[in-house]
Tab-separated table of C-alpha atoms in Angstrom:
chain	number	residue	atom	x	y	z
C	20	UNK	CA	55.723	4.374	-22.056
C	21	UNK	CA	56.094	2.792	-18.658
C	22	UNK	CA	53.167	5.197	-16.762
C	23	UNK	CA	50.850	4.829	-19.840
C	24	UNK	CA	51.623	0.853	-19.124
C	25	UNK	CA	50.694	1.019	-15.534
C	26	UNK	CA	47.316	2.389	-15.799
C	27	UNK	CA	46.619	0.297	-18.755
C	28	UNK	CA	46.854	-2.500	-16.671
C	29	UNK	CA	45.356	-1.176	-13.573
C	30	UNK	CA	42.192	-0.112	-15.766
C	31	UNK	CA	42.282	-3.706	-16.717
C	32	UNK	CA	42.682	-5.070	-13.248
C	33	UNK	CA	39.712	-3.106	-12.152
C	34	UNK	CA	37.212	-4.038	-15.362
C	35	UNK	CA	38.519	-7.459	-14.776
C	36	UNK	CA	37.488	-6.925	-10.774
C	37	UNK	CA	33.671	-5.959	-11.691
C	38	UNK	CA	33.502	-8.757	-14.217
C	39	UNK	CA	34.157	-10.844	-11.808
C	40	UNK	CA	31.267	-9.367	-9.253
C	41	UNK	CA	28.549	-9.347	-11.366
C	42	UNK	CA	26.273	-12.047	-11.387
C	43	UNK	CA	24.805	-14.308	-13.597
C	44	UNK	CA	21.538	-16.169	-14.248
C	45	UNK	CA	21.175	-18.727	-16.612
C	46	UNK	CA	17.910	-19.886	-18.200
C	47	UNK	CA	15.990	-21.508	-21.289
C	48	UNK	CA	13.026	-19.744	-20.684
C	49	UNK	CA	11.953	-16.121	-21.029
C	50	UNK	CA	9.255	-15.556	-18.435
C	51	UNK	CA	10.215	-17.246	-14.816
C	52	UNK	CA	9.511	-16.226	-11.357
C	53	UNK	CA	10.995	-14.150	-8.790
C	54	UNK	CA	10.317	-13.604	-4.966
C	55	UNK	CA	10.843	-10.323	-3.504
C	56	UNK	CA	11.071	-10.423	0.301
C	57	UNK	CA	8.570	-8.012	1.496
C	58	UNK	CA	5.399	-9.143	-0.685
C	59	UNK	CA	2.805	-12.007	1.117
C	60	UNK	CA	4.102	-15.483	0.468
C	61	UNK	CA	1.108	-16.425	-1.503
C	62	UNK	CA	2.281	-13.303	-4.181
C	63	UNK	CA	3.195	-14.680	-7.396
C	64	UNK	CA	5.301	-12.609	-9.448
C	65	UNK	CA	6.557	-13.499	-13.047
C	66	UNK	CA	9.708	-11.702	-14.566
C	67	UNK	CA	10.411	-11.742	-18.425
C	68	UNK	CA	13.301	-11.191	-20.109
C	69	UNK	CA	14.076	-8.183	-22.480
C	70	UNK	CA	17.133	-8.773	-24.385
C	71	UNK	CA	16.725	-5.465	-26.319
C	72	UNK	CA	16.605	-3.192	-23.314
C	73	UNK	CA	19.662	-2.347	-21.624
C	74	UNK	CA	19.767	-2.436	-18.823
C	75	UNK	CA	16.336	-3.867	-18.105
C	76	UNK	CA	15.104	-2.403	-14.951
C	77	UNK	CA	13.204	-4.022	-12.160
C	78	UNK	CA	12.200	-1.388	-9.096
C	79	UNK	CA	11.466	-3.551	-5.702
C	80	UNK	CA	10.216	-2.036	-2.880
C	81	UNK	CA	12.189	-4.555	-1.243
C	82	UNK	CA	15.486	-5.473	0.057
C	83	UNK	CA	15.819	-8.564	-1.645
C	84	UNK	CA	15.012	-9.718	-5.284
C	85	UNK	CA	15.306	-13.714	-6.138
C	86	UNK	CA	14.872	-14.640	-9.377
C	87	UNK	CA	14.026	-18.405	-10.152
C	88	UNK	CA	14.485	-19.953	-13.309
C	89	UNK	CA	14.317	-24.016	-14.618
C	90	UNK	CA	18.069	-23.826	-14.838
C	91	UNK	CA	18.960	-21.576	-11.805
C	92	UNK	CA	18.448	-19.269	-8.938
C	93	UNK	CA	19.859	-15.949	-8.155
C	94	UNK	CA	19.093	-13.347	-4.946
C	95	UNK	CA	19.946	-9.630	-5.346
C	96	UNK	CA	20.213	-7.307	-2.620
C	97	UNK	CA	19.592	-3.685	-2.363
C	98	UNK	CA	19.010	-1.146	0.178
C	99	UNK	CA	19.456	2.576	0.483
C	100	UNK	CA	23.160	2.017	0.702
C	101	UNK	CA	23.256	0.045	-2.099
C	102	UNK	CA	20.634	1.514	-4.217
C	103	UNK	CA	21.401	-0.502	-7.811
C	104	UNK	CA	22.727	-3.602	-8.724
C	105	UNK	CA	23.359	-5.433	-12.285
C	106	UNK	CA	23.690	-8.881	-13.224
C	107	UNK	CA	23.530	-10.683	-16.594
C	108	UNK	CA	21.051	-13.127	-17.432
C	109	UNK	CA	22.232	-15.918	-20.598
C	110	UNK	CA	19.420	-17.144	-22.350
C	111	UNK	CA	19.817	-20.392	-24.266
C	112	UNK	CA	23.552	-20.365	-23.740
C	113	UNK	CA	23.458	-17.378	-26.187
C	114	UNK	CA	21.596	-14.404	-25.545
C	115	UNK	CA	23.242	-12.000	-22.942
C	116	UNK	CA	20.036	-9.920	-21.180
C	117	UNK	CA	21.605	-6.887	-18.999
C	118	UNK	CA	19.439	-6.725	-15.833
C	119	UNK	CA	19.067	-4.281	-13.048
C	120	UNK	CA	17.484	-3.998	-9.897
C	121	UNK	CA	16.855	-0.734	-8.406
C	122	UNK	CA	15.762	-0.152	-4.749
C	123	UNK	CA	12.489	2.293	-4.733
C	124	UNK	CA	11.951	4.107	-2.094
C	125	UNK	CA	8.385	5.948	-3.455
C	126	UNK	CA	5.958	8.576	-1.442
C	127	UNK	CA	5.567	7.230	2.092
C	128	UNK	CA	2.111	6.723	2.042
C	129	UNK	CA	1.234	4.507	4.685
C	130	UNK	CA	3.363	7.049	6.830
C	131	UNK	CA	0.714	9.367	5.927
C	132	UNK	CA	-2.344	6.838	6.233
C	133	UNK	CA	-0.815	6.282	9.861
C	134	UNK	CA	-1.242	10.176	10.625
C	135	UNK	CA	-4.729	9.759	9.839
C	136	UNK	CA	-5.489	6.912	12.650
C	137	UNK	CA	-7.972	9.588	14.567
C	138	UNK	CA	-11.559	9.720	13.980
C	139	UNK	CA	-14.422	11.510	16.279
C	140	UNK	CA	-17.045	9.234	16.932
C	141	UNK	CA	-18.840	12.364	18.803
C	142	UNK	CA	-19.296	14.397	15.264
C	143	UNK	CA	-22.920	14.574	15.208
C	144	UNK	CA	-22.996	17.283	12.138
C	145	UNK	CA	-26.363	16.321	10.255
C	146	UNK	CA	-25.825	14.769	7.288
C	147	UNK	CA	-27.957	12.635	5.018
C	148	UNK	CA	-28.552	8.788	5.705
C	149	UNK	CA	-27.327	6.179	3.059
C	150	UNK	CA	-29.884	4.709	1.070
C	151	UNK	CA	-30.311	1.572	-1.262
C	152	UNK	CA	-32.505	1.017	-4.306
C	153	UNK	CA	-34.980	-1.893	-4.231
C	154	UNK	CA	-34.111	-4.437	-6.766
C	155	UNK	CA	-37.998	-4.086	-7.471
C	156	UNK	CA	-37.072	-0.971	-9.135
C	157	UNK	CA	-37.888	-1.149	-13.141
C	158	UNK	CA	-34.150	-0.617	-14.352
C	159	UNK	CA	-32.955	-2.869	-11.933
C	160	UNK	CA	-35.518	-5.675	-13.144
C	161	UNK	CA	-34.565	-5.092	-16.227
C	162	UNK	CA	-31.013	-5.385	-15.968
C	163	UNK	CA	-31.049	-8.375	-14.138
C	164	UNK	CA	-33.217	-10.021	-16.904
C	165	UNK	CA	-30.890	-8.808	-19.884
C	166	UNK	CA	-27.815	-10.414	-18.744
C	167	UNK	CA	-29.412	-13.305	-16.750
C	168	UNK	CA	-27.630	-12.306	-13.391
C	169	UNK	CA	-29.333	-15.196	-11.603
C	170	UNK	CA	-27.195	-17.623	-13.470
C	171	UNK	CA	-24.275	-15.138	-13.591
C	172	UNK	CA	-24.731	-15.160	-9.389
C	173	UNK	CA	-25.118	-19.268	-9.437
C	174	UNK	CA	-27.191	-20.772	-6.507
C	175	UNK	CA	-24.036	-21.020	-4.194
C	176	UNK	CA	-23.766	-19.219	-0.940
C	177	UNK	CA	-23.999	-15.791	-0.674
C	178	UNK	CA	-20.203	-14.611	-0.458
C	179	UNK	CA	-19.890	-16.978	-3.628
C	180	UNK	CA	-22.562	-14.840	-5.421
C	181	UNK	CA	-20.932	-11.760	-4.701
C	182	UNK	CA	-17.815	-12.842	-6.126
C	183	UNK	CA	-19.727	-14.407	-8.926
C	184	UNK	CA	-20.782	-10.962	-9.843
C	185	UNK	CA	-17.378	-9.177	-9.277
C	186	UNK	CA	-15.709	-12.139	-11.515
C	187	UNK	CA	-18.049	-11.254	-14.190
C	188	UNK	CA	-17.740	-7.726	-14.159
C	189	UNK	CA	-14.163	-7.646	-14.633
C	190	UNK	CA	-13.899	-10.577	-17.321
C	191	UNK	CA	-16.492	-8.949	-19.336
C	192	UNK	CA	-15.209	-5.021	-19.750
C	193	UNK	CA	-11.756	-4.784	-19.600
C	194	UNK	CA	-10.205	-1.926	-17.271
C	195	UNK	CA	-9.652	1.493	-19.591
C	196	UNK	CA	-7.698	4.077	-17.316
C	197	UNK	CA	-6.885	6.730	-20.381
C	198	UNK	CA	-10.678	7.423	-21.137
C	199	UNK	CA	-13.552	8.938	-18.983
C	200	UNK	CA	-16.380	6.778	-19.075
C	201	UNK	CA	-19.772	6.869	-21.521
C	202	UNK	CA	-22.497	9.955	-20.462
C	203	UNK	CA	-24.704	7.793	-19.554
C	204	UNK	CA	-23.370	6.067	-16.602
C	205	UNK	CA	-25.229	2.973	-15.711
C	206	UNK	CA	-24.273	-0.968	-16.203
C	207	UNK	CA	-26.471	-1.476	-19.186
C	208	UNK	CA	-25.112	1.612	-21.173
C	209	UNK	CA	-21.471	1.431	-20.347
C	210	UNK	CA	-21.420	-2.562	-21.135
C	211	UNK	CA	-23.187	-1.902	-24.403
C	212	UNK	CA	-20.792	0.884	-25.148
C	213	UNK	CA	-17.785	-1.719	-24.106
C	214	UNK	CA	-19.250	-4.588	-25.884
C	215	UNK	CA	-17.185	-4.484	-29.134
C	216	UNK	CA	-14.145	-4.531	-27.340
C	217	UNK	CA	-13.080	-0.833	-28.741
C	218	UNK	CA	-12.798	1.002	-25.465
C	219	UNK	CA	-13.101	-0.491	-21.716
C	220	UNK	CA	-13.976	1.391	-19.092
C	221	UNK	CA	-11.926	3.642	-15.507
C	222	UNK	CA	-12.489	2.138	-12.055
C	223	UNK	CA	-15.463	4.029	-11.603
C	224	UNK	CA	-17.283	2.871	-14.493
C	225	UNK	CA	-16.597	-0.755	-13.434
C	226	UNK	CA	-17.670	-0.104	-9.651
C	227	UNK	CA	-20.590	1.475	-10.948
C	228	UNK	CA	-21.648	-1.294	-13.248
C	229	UNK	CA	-20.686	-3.621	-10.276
C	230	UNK	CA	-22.812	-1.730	-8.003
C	231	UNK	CA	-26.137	-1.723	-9.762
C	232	UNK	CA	-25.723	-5.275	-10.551
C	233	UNK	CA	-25.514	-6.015	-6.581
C	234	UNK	CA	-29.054	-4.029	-6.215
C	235	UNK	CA	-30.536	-5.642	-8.800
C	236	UNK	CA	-30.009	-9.171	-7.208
C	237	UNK	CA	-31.223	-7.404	-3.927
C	238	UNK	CA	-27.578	-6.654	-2.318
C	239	UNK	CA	-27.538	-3.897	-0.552
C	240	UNK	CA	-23.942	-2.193	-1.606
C	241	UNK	CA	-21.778	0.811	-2.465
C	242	UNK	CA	-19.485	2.253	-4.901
C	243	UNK	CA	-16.527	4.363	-2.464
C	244	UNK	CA	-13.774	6.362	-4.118
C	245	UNK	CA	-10.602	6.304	-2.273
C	246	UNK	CA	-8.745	9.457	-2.230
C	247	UNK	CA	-5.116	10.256	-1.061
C	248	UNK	CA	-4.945	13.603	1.535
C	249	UNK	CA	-4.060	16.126	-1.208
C	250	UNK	CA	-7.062	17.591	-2.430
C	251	UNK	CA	-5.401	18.086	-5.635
C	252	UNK	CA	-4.196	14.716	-7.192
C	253	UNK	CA	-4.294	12.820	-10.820
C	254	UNK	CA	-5.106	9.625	-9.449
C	255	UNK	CA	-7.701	8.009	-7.210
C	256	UNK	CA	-9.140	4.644	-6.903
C	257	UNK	CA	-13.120	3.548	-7.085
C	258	UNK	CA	-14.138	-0.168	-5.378
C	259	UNK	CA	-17.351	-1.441	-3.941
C	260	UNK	CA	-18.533	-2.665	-0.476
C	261	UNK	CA	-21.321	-4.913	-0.609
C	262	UNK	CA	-23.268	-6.081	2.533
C	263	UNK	CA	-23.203	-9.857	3.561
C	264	UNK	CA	-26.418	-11.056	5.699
C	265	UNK	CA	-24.016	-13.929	6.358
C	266	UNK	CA	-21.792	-12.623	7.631
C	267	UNK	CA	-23.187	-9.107	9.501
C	268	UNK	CA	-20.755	-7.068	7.838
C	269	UNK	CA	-19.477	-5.300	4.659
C	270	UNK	CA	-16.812	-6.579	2.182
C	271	UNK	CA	-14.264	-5.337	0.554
C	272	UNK	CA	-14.644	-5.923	-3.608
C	273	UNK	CA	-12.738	-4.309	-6.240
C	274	UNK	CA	-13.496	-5.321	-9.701
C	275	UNK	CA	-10.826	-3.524	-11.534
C	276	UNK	CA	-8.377	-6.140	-10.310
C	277	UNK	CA	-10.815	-9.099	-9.571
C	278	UNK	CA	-9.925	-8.298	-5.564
C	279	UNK	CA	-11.158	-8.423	-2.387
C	280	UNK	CA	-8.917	-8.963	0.798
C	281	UNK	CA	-8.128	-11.466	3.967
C	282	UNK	CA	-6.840	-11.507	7.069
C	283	UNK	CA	-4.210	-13.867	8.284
C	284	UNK	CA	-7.356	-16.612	8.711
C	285	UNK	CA	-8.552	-15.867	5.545
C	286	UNK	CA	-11.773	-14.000	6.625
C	287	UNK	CA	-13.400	-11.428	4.259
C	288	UNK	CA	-12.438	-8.020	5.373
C	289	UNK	CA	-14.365	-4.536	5.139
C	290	UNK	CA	-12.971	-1.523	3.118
C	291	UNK	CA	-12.895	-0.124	6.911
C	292	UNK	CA	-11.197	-3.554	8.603
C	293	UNK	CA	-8.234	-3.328	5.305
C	294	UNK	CA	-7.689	0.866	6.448
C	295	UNK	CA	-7.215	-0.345	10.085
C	296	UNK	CA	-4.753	-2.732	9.530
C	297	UNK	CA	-2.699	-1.127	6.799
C	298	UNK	CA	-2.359	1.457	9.905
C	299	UNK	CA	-1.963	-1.286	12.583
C	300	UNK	CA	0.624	-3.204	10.754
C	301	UNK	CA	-1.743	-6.243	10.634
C	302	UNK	CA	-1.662	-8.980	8.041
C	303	UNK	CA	-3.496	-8.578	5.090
C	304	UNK	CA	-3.999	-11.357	2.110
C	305	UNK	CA	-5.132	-11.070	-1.425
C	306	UNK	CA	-6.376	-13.165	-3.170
C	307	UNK	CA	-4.343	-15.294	-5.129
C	308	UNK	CA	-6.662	-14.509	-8.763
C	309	UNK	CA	-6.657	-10.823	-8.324
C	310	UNK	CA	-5.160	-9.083	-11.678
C	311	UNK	CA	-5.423	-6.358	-14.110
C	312	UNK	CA	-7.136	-7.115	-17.371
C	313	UNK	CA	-6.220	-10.697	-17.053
C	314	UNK	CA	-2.914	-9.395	-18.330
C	315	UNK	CA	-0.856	-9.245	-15.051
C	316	UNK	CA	-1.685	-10.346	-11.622
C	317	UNK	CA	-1.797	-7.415	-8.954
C	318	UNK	CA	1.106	-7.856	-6.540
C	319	UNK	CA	0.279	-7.882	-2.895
C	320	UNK	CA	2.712	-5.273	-1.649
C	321	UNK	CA	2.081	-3.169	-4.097
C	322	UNK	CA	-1.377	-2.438	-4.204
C	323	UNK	CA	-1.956	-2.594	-0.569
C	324	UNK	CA	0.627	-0.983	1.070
C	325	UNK	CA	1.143	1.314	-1.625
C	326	UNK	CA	-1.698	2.001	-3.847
C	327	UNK	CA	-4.457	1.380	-1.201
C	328	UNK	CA	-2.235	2.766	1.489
C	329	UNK	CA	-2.785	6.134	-0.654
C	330	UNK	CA	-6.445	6.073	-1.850
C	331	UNK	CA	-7.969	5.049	1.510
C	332	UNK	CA	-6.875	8.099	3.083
C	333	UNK	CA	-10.118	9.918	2.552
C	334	UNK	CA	-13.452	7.904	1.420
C	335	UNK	CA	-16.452	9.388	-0.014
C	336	UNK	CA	-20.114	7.029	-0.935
C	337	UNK	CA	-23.173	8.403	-2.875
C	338	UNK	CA	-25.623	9.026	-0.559
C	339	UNK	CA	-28.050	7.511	-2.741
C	340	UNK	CA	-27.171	3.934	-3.841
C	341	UNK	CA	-29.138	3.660	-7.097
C	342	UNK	CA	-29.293	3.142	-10.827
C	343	UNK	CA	-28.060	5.803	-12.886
C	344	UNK	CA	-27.225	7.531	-9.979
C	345	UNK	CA	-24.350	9.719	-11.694
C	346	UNK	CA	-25.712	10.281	-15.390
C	347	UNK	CA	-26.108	14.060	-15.220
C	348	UNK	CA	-29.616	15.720	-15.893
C	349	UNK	CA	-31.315	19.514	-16.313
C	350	UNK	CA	-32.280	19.955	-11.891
C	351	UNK	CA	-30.606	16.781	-10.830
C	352	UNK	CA	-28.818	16.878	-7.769
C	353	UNK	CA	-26.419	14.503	-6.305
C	354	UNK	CA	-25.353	13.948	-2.824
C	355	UNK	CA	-22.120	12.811	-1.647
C	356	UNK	CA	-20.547	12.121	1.640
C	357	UNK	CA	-16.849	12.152	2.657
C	358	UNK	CA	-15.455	10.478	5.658
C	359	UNK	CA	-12.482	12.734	6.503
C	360	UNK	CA	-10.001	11.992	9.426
C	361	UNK	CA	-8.858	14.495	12.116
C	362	UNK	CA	-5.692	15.263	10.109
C	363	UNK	CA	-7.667	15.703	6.277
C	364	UNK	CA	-6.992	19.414	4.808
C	365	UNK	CA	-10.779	19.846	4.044
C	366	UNK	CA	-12.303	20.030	7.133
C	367	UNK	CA	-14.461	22.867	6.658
C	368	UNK	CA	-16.983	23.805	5.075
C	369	UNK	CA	-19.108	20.527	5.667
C	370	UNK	CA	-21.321	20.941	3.144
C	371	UNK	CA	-20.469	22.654	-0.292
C	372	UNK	CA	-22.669	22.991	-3.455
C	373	UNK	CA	-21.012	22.653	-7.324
C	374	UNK	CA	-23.967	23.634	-9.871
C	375	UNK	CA	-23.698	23.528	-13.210
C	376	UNK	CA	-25.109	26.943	-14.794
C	377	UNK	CA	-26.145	25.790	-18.109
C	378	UNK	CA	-28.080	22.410	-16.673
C	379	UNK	CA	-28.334	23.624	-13.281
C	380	UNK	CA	-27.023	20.459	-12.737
C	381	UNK	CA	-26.120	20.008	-8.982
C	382	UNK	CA	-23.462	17.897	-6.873
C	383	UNK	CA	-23.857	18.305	-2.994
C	384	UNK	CA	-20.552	17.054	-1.068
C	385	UNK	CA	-21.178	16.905	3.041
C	386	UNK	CA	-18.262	15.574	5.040
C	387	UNK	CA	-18.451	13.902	8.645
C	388	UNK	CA	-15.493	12.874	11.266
C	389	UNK	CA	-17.474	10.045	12.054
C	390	UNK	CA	-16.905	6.695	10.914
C	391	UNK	CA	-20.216	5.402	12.539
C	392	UNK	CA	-21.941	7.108	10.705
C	393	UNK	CA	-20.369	6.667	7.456
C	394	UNK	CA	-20.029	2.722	7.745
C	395	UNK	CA	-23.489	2.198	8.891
C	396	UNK	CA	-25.254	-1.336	8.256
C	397	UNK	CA	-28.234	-1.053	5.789
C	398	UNK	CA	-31.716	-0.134	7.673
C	399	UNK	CA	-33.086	-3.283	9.450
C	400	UNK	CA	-29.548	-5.527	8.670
């Protein structure tokens, strides 16, 4: 009995041991906030507690986790030494809540988003010049009549109206990633087809909607679709750059999460400023509304140096900027252009032709090396 008796009580000694390391949180409240140590300080994150699920999982990208409740505080750390580590979390004095945090170590893609740094400014390859409806056009008039986008816009400054728009876009059709978008792709269409709340609408869709609604109040802008280097992938990411007189430049918008970006100053970057410092290792800022579906706000870290990091490898426009630009009809052809760095896969051809057979439907894709030419000011700006 004596051997059985020994490693009874060394079993004992050593569930007693990691009793006695694991931590504990106490709290009286179910949602609370936590810090994790590589986001921006202005990120807000919110954790709630899942009694059910055991262990409930939290994945940080970084190496340390606090968790801050209105009884208590508690920091994990984790690394790739120390990949996972538990604690408890007592809610009301009464409700145990297993908790983990996980270090995640995901695809490095601002590793690869670094590789594509180089450019040739000397790529002089024709390809077509951008061009941008006039808001005198008949849809656009229209449009901007039916849902009264002077009042939408307000009569503040400029940037304000902008981000008027943007606001309104994104509060008014909710973000729909599981479903491709109506057949009839302009703003007027898609937010009818949204409008009883039984299906939203993919990045694209919203950008879109967002785009037309800049030319119709006479901004000159673009919808760009972000794409990682693989030519082959199941998920990209569509925004919109919009030109400020103002300020002589473009700015970054993104109306599936109510977005645009900063620098450390709090100046309005370009979709081409936020590339060059995710590769720089320059500060970048969010702004502190930005969120998905009003349901959860969009973490910093996260959608910058991850996400972003990994859709703004490659960028390709419409050449044409216009409404219903992308609705498909019989001899329609639409023309596209890709600014691909020195390292993209794709380099050749530079121009390629998809037709459909039946419609003779057309999509022309031309790609250029050269960022001048792809982030060119509007004609006479």
């Amino acid at each position: 009995m004596r051997p059985i008796l020994t490693v009874t009580m060394i079993l004992l000694s050593v569930l007693t041991f990691a009793q006695k390391k694991q931590q504990v949180l106490h709290t009286k409240i179910k949602t609370f906030r936590m810090k994790v140590s590589d986001d921006d300080p202005r990120t807000v994150r919110m954790w709630t507690i899942s009694p059910e699920t055991k262990p409930d999982i939290y994945q940080s990208t970084g190496n340390e986790v606090r968790f801050i409740t209105d009884m208590d505080s508690l920091t994990v750390k984790v690394s790739k030494k120390n990949p996972v580590v538990d604690f408890i979390v007592i809610y009301n004095q009464t409700d145990t809540c297993h908790t983990r945090v996980e270090f995640f170590k995901g695809p490095d893609y601002l590793g690869k988003l670094k590789q594509a740094k180089k450019y040739n400014v000397k790529d002089l390859r024709p390809v077509p010049e951008f061009t941008y409806q006039d808001s005198s056009n008949v849809d656009l008039k229209d449009l901007r009549k039916k849902y009264n986008l002077d009042s939408i816009a307000g009569e503040a400054s400029e940037i304000h109206q902008m981000l008027n728009l943007m606001h309104w876009i994104h509060n008014l059709v909710e973000h729909d990633g599981q479903h491709g978008n109506p057949e009839e792709k302009n703003a007027d269409h898609m937010i009818q087809a949204c409008s009883d709340g039984s299906r939203g609408l993919n990045c694209r869709g919203l950008a879109i909607s967002l785009n037309e609604c800049f030319l119709a109040m006479g901004f000159k802008s673009r919808y760009i679709t972000g794409m990682p280097k693989e030519l082959k992938f199941d998920d990209c990411h569509v925004i919109n750059m919009v030109y400020s007189n103002d300020l002589k430049k473009w700015i970054y918008l993104d109306p599936t999460h109510d977005a645009y970006v900063m620098d450390e100053k709090g100046a309005l970057l370009s979709v081409e400023e936020v590339r060059e410092r995710l590769i720089n290792g320059k500060p970048l800022l969010l702004n502190p509304g930005a969120n998905w579906n009003n349901a959860e706000p969009t973490e910093a870290q996260e959608y910058l140096r991850y996400y972003m990091a990994k859709n703004l490898y490659r960028l390709e426009c419409p050449v044409s900027s216009e409404y219903n630009y992308e609705t498909e009809f019989p001899d329609k052809n639409t023309v596209y252009l890709e600014l691909l760095p020195l390292d993209g896969i794709n380099q050749t051809p530079q121009k390629t032709e998809h037709v459909n057979q039946k419609s003779n439907f057309t999509i022309t894709s031309y790609v250029t090396n050269n960022p001048n030419l792809f982030w060119a000011a509007p004609v006479g700006k």
